[in-house]
Coordinates of C-alpha atoms in Angstrom, one line a residue:
M245 CA -6.2 36.3 9.2
T246 CA -8.4 35.6 6.2
K247 CA -5.5 33.8 4.5
T248 CA -5.1 31.5 7.5
K249 CA -8.9 30.7 7.5
T250 CA -9.0 29.9 3.8
S251 CA -6.0 27.7 4.1
L252 CA -7.7 25.5 6.6
V253 CA -10.3 24.3 4.1
T254 CA -9.0 22.6 1.0
G255 CA -10.6 20.3 -1.5
E256 CA -8.6 17.3 -0.3
R257 CA -9.5 17.8 3.3
V258 CA -13.2 18.2 2.5
V259 CA -13.2 14.9 0.6
V260 CA -11.3 13.2 3.4
A261 CA -13.9 14.5 5.9
V262 CA -16.7 13.1 3.7
V263 CA -15.1 9.7 3.4
V264 CA -14.4 9.4 7.2
S265 CA -18.0 10.6 8.0
R266 CA -19.4 8.0 5.6
V267 CA -17.4 5.3 7.3
I268 CA -18.3 6.3 10.8
L269 CA -22.0 6.7 10.0
S270 CA -22.1 3.2 8.6
L271 CA -20.8 1.6 11.8
P272 CA -22.9 -0.8 13.8
L273 CA -23.2 -0.2 17.6
S274 CA -20.5 -2.8 18.3
L275 CA -17.9 -0.7 16.5
I276 CA -18.7 2.7 17.9
S277 CA -15.5 2.8 19.9
H278 CA -13.6 2.1 16.7
G279 CA -15.4 5.0 15.0
F280 CA -14.6 7.4 17.8
S281 CA -10.9 6.5 17.6
L282 CA -11.0 7.1 13.8
F283 CA -12.6 10.5 14.4
L284 CA -9.9 11.4 16.9
L285 CA -7.2 10.2 14.5
C286 CA -8.7 12.4 11.8
L287 CA -8.7 15.4 14.0
S288 CA -5.2 14.9 15.2
A289 CA -3.9 14.4 11.7
F290 CA -5.7 17.6 10.6
L291 CA -4.0 19.6 13.4
V292 CA -0.6 18.1 12.6
E293 CA -1.0 18.8 8.8
I294 CA -1.9 22.4 9.4
R295 CA 1.1 22.9 11.7
A296 CA 3.4 21.2 9.1
E297 CA 2.2 23.4 6.3
T298 CA 2.5 26.6 8.2
S299 CA 6.2 25.9 9.1
P300 CA 9.0 25.0 6.7
F301 CA 10.9 23.2 9.5
L302 CA 9.4 19.7 9.0
L303 CA 9.7 19.9 5.2
S304 CA 13.4 21.0 5.4
R305 CA 14.1 18.2 7.8
F306 CA 13.0 15.4 5.5
S307 CA 13.0 16.8 1.9
P308 CA 9.7 15.3 0.7
R309 CA 8.6 15.1 -2.9
R310 CA 8.5 18.5 -4.6
G311 CA 5.2 19.8 -5.8
A312 CA 3.1 17.9 -3.4
S313 CA 1.4 19.0 -0.2
S314 CA 2.3 17.2 3.1
G315 CA -0.7 14.8 2.7
I316 CA -0.5 13.9 6.4
L317 CA -4.3 13.8 6.9
L318 CA -5.0 11.6 3.9
G319 CA -2.0 9.4 4.7
A320 CA -3.0 8.9 8.3
V321 CA -6.7 8.0 7.9
T322 CA -6.6 5.9 4.7
L323 CA -5.4 2.5 6.1
P324 CA -7.5 2.7 9.3
S325 CA -10.6 3.6 7.3
V326 CA -10.0 0.6 5.0
M327 CA -9.6 -1.8 8.0
L328 CA -12.7 -0.3 9.7
S329 CA -14.7 -0.8 6.5
K330 CA -13.5 -4.4 6.4
L331 CA -14.7 -4.8 10.0
V332 CA -18.2 -3.6 9.0
Q333 CA -18.3 -6.1 6.2
L334 CA -17.2 -8.9 8.6
T335 CA -19.8 -7.9 11.1
R336 CA -22.4 -8.5 8.4
A337 CA -20.8 -11.8 7.6
I338 CA -21.0 -13.0 11.2
S339 CA -24.6 -12.0 11.4
L340 CA -25.2 -14.2 8.4
H341 CA -23.0 -17.0 9.8
E342 CA -20.7 -16.7 6.8
A343 CA -17.5 -15.9 8.9
E344 CA -15.9 -17.0 12.1
Q345 CA -15.3 -14.8 15.2
D346 CA -11.6 -15.5 14.9
E347 CA -11.4 -13.7 11.6
L348 CA -13.2 -10.6 13.1
S349 CA -10.6 -10.7 16.0
H350 CA -7.8 -10.8 13.4
V351 CA -9.0 -7.8 11.5
T352 CA -9.8 -5.9 14.7
M353 CA -6.1 -6.3 15.8
Q354 CA -5.0 -5.1 12.3
Y355 CA -7.2 -2.0 12.7
W356 CA -5.7 -1.2 16.1
A357 CA -2.2 -1.9 14.8
A358 CA -2.7 0.4 11.8
S359 CA -4.1 3.1 14.1
A360 CA -1.2 2.7 16.6
S361 CA 1.3 3.1 13.7
C362 CA -0.3 6.3 12.5
C363 CA -0.7 7.7 16.0
A364 CA 3.0 7.1 16.8
I365 CA 4.1 8.8 13.5
L366 CA 1.8 11.8 14.3
I367 CA 3.4 12.1 17.7
Y368 CA 6.8 11.8 16.2
L369 CA 6.1 14.6 13.7
S370 CA 4.6 16.8 16.4
V371 CA 7.7 16.4 18.6
I372 CA 9.9 17.3 15.6
M373 CA 7.9 20.4 14.9
S374 CA 8.0 21.4 18.6
Q375 CA 11.8 21.6 18.3
A376 CA 11.4 24.5 15.9
K377 CA 10.0 26.8 18.6
K378 CA 13.3 28.4 19.2
T379 CA 13.6 29.6 15.7
E380 CA 9.9 30.7 15.3
S381 CA 8.5 33.8 16.9
L382 CA 4.8 33.4 15.9
S383 CA 2.8 32.5 19.0
S384 CA 0.1 30.9 16.9
S385 CA 2.6 28.4 15.5
L386 CA 3.7 27.4 19.0
W387 CA 0.1 27.2 20.1
L388 CA -0.8 25.0 17.1
T389 CA 2.2 22.7 17.8
R390 CA 1.1 22.2 21.4
V391 CA -2.5 21.6 20.5
S392 CA -1.6 19.0 17.8
L393 CA 0.8 17.2 20.1
T394 CA -1.8 17.2 22.9
G395 CA -4.5 16.0 20.6
T396 CA -2.4 13.2 19.2
V397 CA -1.4 12.0 22.7
F398 CA -5.1 12.2 23.7
Y399 CA -5.9 10.0 20.7
G400 CA -3.4 7.4 21.8
V401 CA -4.9 7.3 25.3
A402 CA -8.4 7.0 23.8
C403 CA -7.2 4.0 21.7
F404 CA -5.7 2.4 24.9
V405 CA -9.0 2.8 26.7
S406 CA -11.1 1.5 23.7
L407 CA -8.8 -1.5 23.2
S408 CA -9.0 -2.3 26.9
M409 CA -12.8 -2.2 26.9
I410 CA -13.0 -4.9 24.2
S411 CA -10.4 -7.2 25.8
H412 CA -11.5 -10.1 28.0
T413 CA -8.5 -10.7 30.4
G414 CA -5.7 -8.7 31.9
L415 CA -3.1 -10.8 30.2
N416 CA -4.8 -10.3 26.9
T417 CA -4.9 -6.5 27.4
S418 CA -1.3 -6.3 28.4
L419 CA -0.1 -8.3 25.4
K420 CA -2.2 -6.2 23.0
M421 CA -0.8 -3.0 24.4
L422 CA 2.7 -4.3 24.0
W423 CA 1.9 -5.4 20.4
M424 CA 0.5 -1.9 19.6
L425 CA 3.6 -0.3 21.1
F426 CA 5.8 -2.5 18.9
H427 CA 3.9 -1.3 15.8
G428 CA 4.2 2.3 16.8
L429 CA 7.9 2.2 17.4
A430 CA 8.5 0.2 14.3
A431 CA 6.5 2.7 12.2
V432 CA 8.5 5.7 13.6
K433 CA 11.8 3.9 12.8
L434 CA 10.7 3.0 9.3
I435 CA 9.3 6.3 8.2
R436 CA 12.6 8.0 9.4
H437 CA 14.5 5.5 7.3
L438 CA 12.3 5.9 4.2
L439 CA 12.3 9.8 4.2
C440 CA 16.1 10.0 4.9
T441 CA 17.2 7.2 2.6
F442 CA 15.0 8.3 -0.3
P443 CA 14.8 12.1 -0.2
S444 CA 12.4 13.8 -2.7
C445 CA 10.8 10.4 -3.5
A446 CA 7.5 10.7 -1.5
S447 CA 5.5 13.2 0.4
I448 CA 5.1 12.7 4.1
G449 CA 1.5 11.4 3.6
E450 CA 2.7 8.9 1.0
A451 CA 5.5 7.7 3.3
L452 CA 3.0 7.5 6.2
L453 CA 0.7 5.2 4.1
V454 CA 3.6 3.0 3.0
T455 CA 5.1 2.8 6.5
S456 CA 1.8 1.8 8.2
G457 CA 1.1 -0.8 5.5
L458 CA 4.6 -2.3 5.7
V459 CA 4.6 -2.4 9.5
L460 CA 1.2 -4.1 9.4
Y461 CA 2.4 -6.7 6.9
F462 CA 5.7 -7.3 8.7
G463 CA 3.8 -7.5 12.0
D464 CA 1.5 -10.2 10.6
F465 CA 4.6 -12.1 9.4
L466 CA 6.2 -11.8 12.9
A467 CA 3.0 -12.8 14.7
C468 CA 2.6 -15.9 12.6
T469 CA 6.2 -16.9 13.3
I470 CA 5.7 -16.3 17.1
A471 CA 2.5 -18.3 17.0
K472 CA 4.3 -21.3 15.5
I473 CA 7.3 -21.1 17.8
C474 CA 5.2 -20.6 21.0
E475 CA 2.6 -23.0 19.9
N476 CA 3.6 -25.7 22.4
L477 CA 5.6 -23.6 24.8
I478 CA 3.5 -20.8 26.3
P479 CA -0.2 -19.9 25.8
V480 CA 0.1 -16.6 23.9
D481 CA -3.5 -15.5 23.7
L482 CA -2.7 -12.5 21.4
V483 CA -1.1 -14.6 18.7
S484 CA -3.2 -17.8 18.9
I485 CA -6.5 -16.0 18.6
S486 CA -5.7 -13.0 16.4
Y487 CA -3.2 -14.6 14.1
G488 CA -4.0 -18.3 14.1
I489 CA -6.7 -18.2 11.5
K490 CA -6.5 -20.3 8.4
R491 CA -4.8 -18.7 5.4
S492 CA -4.9 -19.6 1.7
E493 CA -1.8 -21.1 0.0
T494 CA -1.8 -18.1 -2.4
G495 CA -1.7 -15.6 0.4
I496 CA 1.1 -17.4 2.2
I497 CA 3.2 -17.6 -1.0
V498 CA 2.7 -13.9 -1.9
Q499 CA 3.5 -12.8 1.7
G500 CA 6.7 -14.9 1.7
L501 CA 7.9 -13.7 -1.7
L502 CA 7.3 -10.0 -1.0
L503 CA 8.7 -10.0 2.6
G504 CA 11.6 -12.1 1.5
L505 CA 12.6 -9.6 -1.2
L506 CA 12.1 -6.6 1.1
L507 CA 14.4 -8.3 3.7
F508 CA 17.0 -9.4 1.1
P509 CA 18.9 -6.1 0.9
M510 CA 19.8 -6.4 4.6
V511 CA 20.7 -10.1 4.1
F512 CA 22.9 -9.3 1.2
R513 CA 24.7 -6.5 3.0
C514 CA 25.6 -9.0 5.8
V515 CA 26.7 -11.6 3.2
L516 CA 28.9 -9.0 1.4
H517 CA 30.4 -7.8 4.7
I518 CA 31.3 -11.4 5.7
Y519 CA 32.8 -12.1 2.3
E520 CA 34.9 -8.9 2.3
T521 CA 36.1 -9.6 5.8
F522 CA 37.2 -13.0 4.7
L523 CA 39.1 -11.6 1.7
R524 CA 40.9 -9.1 4.0
K525 CA 41.9 -11.7 6.4
R526 CA 43.1 -14.1 3.7
D527 CA 45.1 -11.4 1.8
G528 CA 46.2 -9.5 4.8
G529 CA 45.1 -6.1 3.3
Q530 CA 42.2 -3.8 2.6
R531 CA 41.0 -5.6 -0.4
N532 CA 37.4 -5.1 -1.4
C533 CA 35.2 -7.3 -3.6
S534 CA 35.2 -6.5 -7.3
D535 CA 32.1 -5.4 -9.1
A536 CA 31.9 -8.7 -11.1
A537 CA 32.3 -10.7 -7.8
K538 CA 29.6 -8.6 -6.2
S539 CA 27.2 -9.3 -9.0
I540 CA 27.8 -13.1 -8.8
L541 CA 27.5 -13.0 -5.1
F542 CA 24.3 -11.0 -5.4
F543 CA 22.5 -13.4 -7.8
V544 CA 23.7 -16.5 -5.9
S545 CA 22.5 -15.0 -2.6
L546 CA 19.2 -14.0 -4.2
V547 CA 18.5 -17.5 -5.6
F548 CA 19.5 -19.2 -2.3
F549 CA 17.4 -16.9 -0.2
M550 CA 14.3 -17.0 -2.3
V551 CA 14.5 -20.7 -3.3
L552 CA 15.6 -22.2 0.0
A553 CA 15.3 -19.8 3.0
V554 CA 11.9 -18.2 2.3
P555 CA 10.2 -21.5 1.3
S556 CA 11.6 -23.1 4.4
W557 CA 9.9 -20.4 6.5
M558 CA 6.6 -21.0 4.6
Q559 CA 6.8 -24.7 5.3
F560 CA 7.7 -24.2 9.0
V561 CA 5.2 -21.5 9.9
H562 CA 2.2 -22.5 7.8
D563 CA 2.7 -26.2 7.5
F564 CA 3.2 -26.3 3.8
H565 CA 3.5 -30.0 2.9
Q566 CA 5.4 -29.4 -0.3
H567 CA 7.8 -26.8 -1.7
P568 CA 5.8 -23.7 -2.5
F569 CA 7.2 -23.5 -6.1
L570 CA 6.0 -27.1 -6.7
W571 CA 2.6 -26.1 -5.4
V572 CA 2.6 -23.2 -7.8
L573 CA 3.3 -25.5 -10.8
T574 CA 0.6 -27.9 -9.6
F575 CA -1.8 -25.0 -9.3
V576 CA -1.1 -23.6 -12.7
F577 CA -1.4 -26.9 -14.5
S578 CA -4.6 -27.9 -12.7
E579 CA -6.3 -25.8 -15.4
P580 CA -3.6 -25.7 -18.0
L581 CA -5.7 -24.5 -20.9
K582 CA -7.2 -21.5 -19.1
R583 CA -4.2 -20.4 -17.1
I584 CA -1.4 -21.0 -19.6
S585 CA -3.5 -19.2 -22.3
L586 CA -3.9 -16.3 -19.9
C587 CA -0.2 -16.2 -19.3
I588 CA 0.5 -16.1 -23.0
Y589 CA -2.0 -13.4 -23.5
W590 CA -0.4 -11.3 -20.8
V591 CA 3.1 -11.8 -22.2
L592 CA 2.1 -10.8 -25.7
L593 CA 0.2 -7.7 -24.5
I594 CA 3.2 -6.6 -22.3
V595 CA 5.7 -7.1 -25.1
V596 CA 3.7 -5.3 -27.7
S597 CA 2.6 -2.4 -25.4
V598 CA 6.0 -1.8 -23.8
S599 CA 7.9 -1.9 -27.1
R600 CA 5.4 0.5 -28.7
F601 CA 5.2 2.9 -25.8
Y602 CA 8.9 2.9 -25.3
S603 CA 9.5 4.0 -28.9
I604 CA 6.8 6.7 -28.6
S605 CA 8.4 8.0 -25.3
R606 CA 11.8 8.3 -27.0
S607 CA 10.7 10.0 -30.2
S608 CA 7.3 11.7 -29.5
K609 CA 6.4 15.0 -27.8
V610 CA 3.5 13.3 -26.0
E611 CA 3.4 14.3 -22.3
R612 CA 4.7 11.7 -20.0
I613 CA 1.7 11.8 -17.7
L614 CA -0.6 11.2 -20.6
L615 CA 1.5 8.5 -22.1
R616 CA 1.5 6.7 -18.7
K617 CA -2.3 6.6 -18.8
Y618 CA -2.1 4.1 -21.6
Y619 CA -0.6 1.7 -19.1
H620 CA -3.7 2.2 -17.0
L621 CA -5.7 1.1 -20.0
M622 CA -3.4 -1.8 -20.5
A623 CA -4.0 -2.8 -16.8
V624 CA -7.7 -2.9 -17.6
L625 CA -7.1 -5.2 -20.6
M626 CA -4.9 -7.5 -18.5
F627 CA -6.7 -7.7 -15.2
L628 CA -10.4 -7.3 -15.8
P629 CA -10.9 -10.5 -17.8
A630 CA -8.7 -12.4 -15.4
L631 CA -10.6 -11.1 -12.4
V632 CA -13.9 -12.2 -13.8
L633 CA -12.7 -15.6 -15.2
Q634 CA -9.7 -16.6 -13.0
P635 CA -9.7 -14.6 -9.8
K636 CA -7.6 -17.1 -7.7
F637 CA -4.9 -17.3 -10.4
L638 CA -4.8 -13.5 -10.7
D639 CA -4.1 -13.3 -6.9
L640 CA -1.0 -15.4 -7.5
A641 CA 0.0 -13.5 -10.7
F642 CA -0.1 -10.2 -8.9
G643 CA 2.2 -11.5 -6.2
A644 CA 4.7 -12.8 -8.9
A645 CA 4.6 -9.6 -10.9
L646 CA 5.2 -7.5 -7.8
A647 CA 8.1 -9.7 -6.7
V648 CA 9.7 -9.3 -10.1
F649 CA 9.2 -5.5 -9.9
V650 CA 10.9 -5.4 -6.5
A651 CA 13.8 -7.5 -7.6
L652 CA 14.3 -5.4 -10.7
E653 CA 14.2 -2.2 -8.7
I654 CA 16.8 -3.5 -6.3
I655 CA 19.0 -4.4 -9.3
R656 CA 18.5 -0.9 -10.8
I657 CA 19.2 1.0 -7.6
W658 CA 22.4 -0.9 -6.9
R659 CA 23.4 -1.0 -10.6
V660 CA 24.1 -4.7 -10.4
Q661 CA 26.0 -5.8 -13.5
P662 CA 25.1 -6.6 -16.2
L663 CA 21.4 -5.6 -15.9
G664 CA 21.5 -2.5 -13.6
E665 CA 22.6 0.2 -16.0
P666 CA 20.5 -0.8 -19.0
L667 CA 17.5 -1.3 -16.7
H668 CA 18.0 2.2 -15.3
H669 CA 18.0 3.8 -18.8
F670 CA 15.0 1.8 -19.8
M671 CA 12.9 2.7 -16.8
N672 CA 13.7 6.4 -17.1
A673 CA 11.8 6.5 -20.3
F674 CA 8.5 6.0 -18.4
T675 CA 9.1 8.3 -15.4
D676 CA 7.5 11.7 -14.8
H677 CA 7.8 14.5 -12.1
R678 CA 6.6 12.2 -9.4
D679 CA 9.5 9.8 -9.8
S680 CA 13.2 10.3 -9.1
E681 CA 16.3 8.6 -10.3
L682 CA 16.8 7.3 -6.8
L683 CA 13.5 5.4 -6.6
I684 CA 10.8 4.8 -9.3
V685 CA 7.5 4.1 -7.7
S686 CA 4.8 4.6 -10.3
H687 CA 4.8 1.0 -11.6
F688 CA 4.6 -0.3 -8.0
S689 CA 1.7 2.0 -7.2
L690 CA -0.3 1.1 -10.3
L691 CA 0.2 -2.7 -9.7
L692 CA -0.5 -2.4 -6.0
G693 CA -3.5 -0.2 -6.6
C694 CA -5.1 -2.9 -8.7
A695 CA -3.9 -5.8 -6.5
L696 CA -4.7 -4.7 -3.0
P697 CA -8.5 -4.5 -3.3
I698 CA -8.5 -8.0 -4.9
W699 CA -6.3 -9.4 -2.1
M700 CA -8.4 -7.8 0.6
S701 CA -11.6 -9.2 -0.9
S702 CA -10.6 -12.8 -0.3
G703 CA -13.0 -14.7 1.9
F704 CA -16.5 -13.4 2.5
N705 CA -17.4 -10.6 0.2
D706 CA -21.0 -9.3 -0.2
R707 CA -19.9 -6.4 -2.3
A708 CA -19.2 -7.8 -5.7
L709 CA -17.6 -4.6 -7.1
S710 CA -15.1 -4.1 -4.3
P711 CA -12.4 -6.3 -5.9
F712 CA -12.7 -4.2 -9.0
S713 CA -12.2 -0.9 -7.2
G714 CA -8.5 -0.6 -8.2
I715 CA -9.1 -1.5 -11.9
L716 CA -12.2 0.8 -12.1
S717 CA -10.7 3.8 -10.3
L718 CA -7.3 3.7 -12.0
G719 CA -7.8 2.0 -15.3
I720 CA -11.1 3.7 -16.1
G721 CA -11.8 6.7 -14.0
D722 CA -8.3 8.2 -13.6
T723 CA -7.4 7.5 -17.3
M724 CA -10.6 9.1 -18.7
A725 CA -10.2 12.1 -16.3
S726 CA -6.7 12.7 -17.6
M727 CA -7.4 12.2 -21.3
V728 CA -10.6 14.2 -21.4
G729 CA -9.3 16.9 -19.1
H730 CA -6.1 17.3 -21.2
K731 CA -7.9 17.6 -24.5
Y732 CA -11.2 19.3 -23.6
G733 CA -10.7 20.7 -20.1
V734 CA -11.3 24.4 -19.6
L735 CA -12.7 24.9 -16.1
R736 CA -10.0 24.2 -13.4
W737 CA -10.8 23.2 -9.9
S738 CA -8.2 25.5 -8.5
K739 CA -6.0 28.3 -9.9
T740 CA -2.8 26.5 -9.3
G741 CA -3.8 22.9 -10.2
K742 CA -4.1 21.2 -13.5
K743 CA -7.2 19.1 -12.8
T744 CA -10.4 20.2 -14.7
V745 CA -14.1 19.9 -14.0
E746 CA -14.6 18.3 -17.4
G747 CA -12.0 15.6 -16.7
T748 CA -13.5 14.8 -13.3
A749 CA -17.0 14.6 -14.8
A750 CA -15.7 12.2 -17.5
G751 CA -13.9 10.0 -14.9
I752 CA -17.0 9.7 -12.7
T753 CA -19.3 9.1 -15.7
S754 CA -17.1 6.5 -17.2
V755 CA -16.8 4.5 -14.0
M756 CA -20.6 4.5 -13.5
A757 CA -21.1 3.4 -17.1
V758 CA -18.7 0.5 -16.7
C759 CA -20.4 -0.5 -13.4
F760 CA -23.8 -0.5 -15.2
V761 CA -22.3 -3.0 -17.7
L762 CA -20.3 -5.0 -15.2
V763 CA -23.1 -5.6 -12.6
P764 CA -25.4 -7.7 -14.9
V765 CA -22.3 -9.7 -16.0
L766 CA -21.4 -10.5 -12.4
A767 CA -25.0 -11.3 -11.5
S768 CA -25.2 -13.8 -14.3
M769 CA -22.0 -15.5 -12.9
G770 CA -23.5 -15.9 -9.4
Y771 CA -21.8 -13.1 -7.6
I772 CA -23.5 -11.5 -4.5
L773 CA -24.9 -8.1 -5.5
S774 CA -26.1 -6.1 -2.5
Q775 CA -24.6 -2.7 -3.3
G776 CA -27.2 0.1 -3.7
W777 CA -26.8 2.4 -6.7
W778 CA -26.9 5.6 -4.5
S779 CA -24.1 4.3 -2.3
L780 CA -22.1 3.3 -5.4
L781 CA -22.6 6.8 -6.9
L782 CA -21.4 8.4 -3.6
A783 CA -18.3 6.2 -3.6
V784 CA -17.5 6.9 -7.3
T785 CA -18.1 10.7 -6.8
A786 CA -16.0 10.9 -3.7
T787 CA -13.2 9.0 -5.4
G788 CA -13.4 11.2 -8.4
M789 CA -13.3 14.4 -6.3
L790 CA -10.3 13.1 -4.4
E791 CA -8.5 12.5 -7.7
A792 CA -9.3 16.0 -8.7
Y793 CA -8.0 17.7 -5.5
T794 CA -5.2 15.6 -4.2
A795 CA -1.6 16.3 -4.9
Q796 CA -0.6 12.9 -3.6
L797 CA 0.3 9.8 -5.7
D798 CA -3.3 9.0 -6.7
N799 CA -2.4 5.4 -7.7
A800 CA -1.8 4.7 -4.0
F801 CA -4.7 6.4 -2.3
I802 CA -7.7 6.3 -4.7
P803 CA -8.1 2.5 -4.9
L804 CA -8.0 2.2 -1.1
V805 CA -10.5 5.0 -0.6
F806 CA -12.8 3.6 -3.2
Y807 CA -12.5 0.1 -1.7
S808 CA -13.3 1.3 1.8
L809 CA -16.5 3.1 0.5
L810 CA -17.6 0.1 -1.5
C811 CA -17.4 -2.3 1.5
L812 CA -19.9 -0.2 3.5

């Protein structure tokens, strides 16, 4: 009995509880229903996580990443907490007449969509675990399964009631309920696909975070398309109000690039199937496409899809009046000295660093996890000056870099000639225990961890440090914690973990020290500084403790948690 009690309280769960409590206690009265739903989501995810870790059935069903806990609680509350913190910030902006009500409606729908995705996945996981009752004899396990399933369903009902209360018309409510249901079903379908297609590549919590984020992003893409198609046909209140807000050209291009590349594998499979069917009909046999022909078809399809199809969607949906790539060239050469010089600086830094670290990784005995922290420092050198001097250009550069990463990973996974095999061997030099040969995610998580807070800080932002949350938490805090902990760490946070008290203290101290230097610089450049030092210390400490206790991919969770706390 003692063992069961002690297993209920872990460092990661305590930190998550502190973060959620901080978000809820910062809510204005107009967002109380949202806070209540977040509390219920946290409680439901807690029950599901306990049930998952007391039974091997769920883990054996999906084969998650080895060495990591399920991470269901952290994965379920991270994105809704971020969206709720953004709502708090927008509420302040509306009170100052710095933002429109439509933008608040848009983020509100995104919050409920993220909550619906997480709720549906929790129900799905609870249903799967309930199927194990025939093989398990412990009555406590059966009781816990029923409680977790009941609690999650109750959370879904509470969300329905809360969303109905803030709606104005019956039609609006019905459309919103249908839209939430779509997100939930899509999330369940996607997480099943991710966990089954890429076994041992992610924990359930990591897959939950990625799934809810992708469904939210794809849902926004679909809503924008529906809004344009239905613009002159039917009055779709859901789309016209929540998704008809003005968007920046950079955001449109980044969304088009990323979603186009994520959809491209399905498009290429269809093209390849059509081509092979044509060959069989022409030759009257079972002839398949050769590897060389597949490679040519792959690159031709990729260029056509990304240069013609995706830009056509951008121009149709968002009324782009010129080809997006021409807009990018015009944007870059509008300040050629600053932006081209920045590109040259990035290229030189990448070439020198990658060649140096690659040779070290092949010949040195330096631990991979420590070697990879040098890339975190490289991210600071690349992104910090650009974020201060050229933030709009950095938004676009992040999107271009992420698009290149996605394209290269597709080529590596499919071994597309002639780049696939050399790229696979090159990338393996920078992997560690959290990566697998099937899918390498560390470079994605580092880039996204730095980019997401910057992208989400577009528009009104009265917390000048929030765009820096990824760079500070990963480039400074995580790096210093690993280096100091590896060299000087003695006191460990747990008997089984490798994280040390000395490393965590170094990470927290280094982030605070950089903030003390960064705040006067930002103030001199006219940034709005309204962040209290005590709230900043709480955010930095909570993030540092999460890094110390979590067994999840910290590049994915830490920047988002830090960002949500900085926005309050």
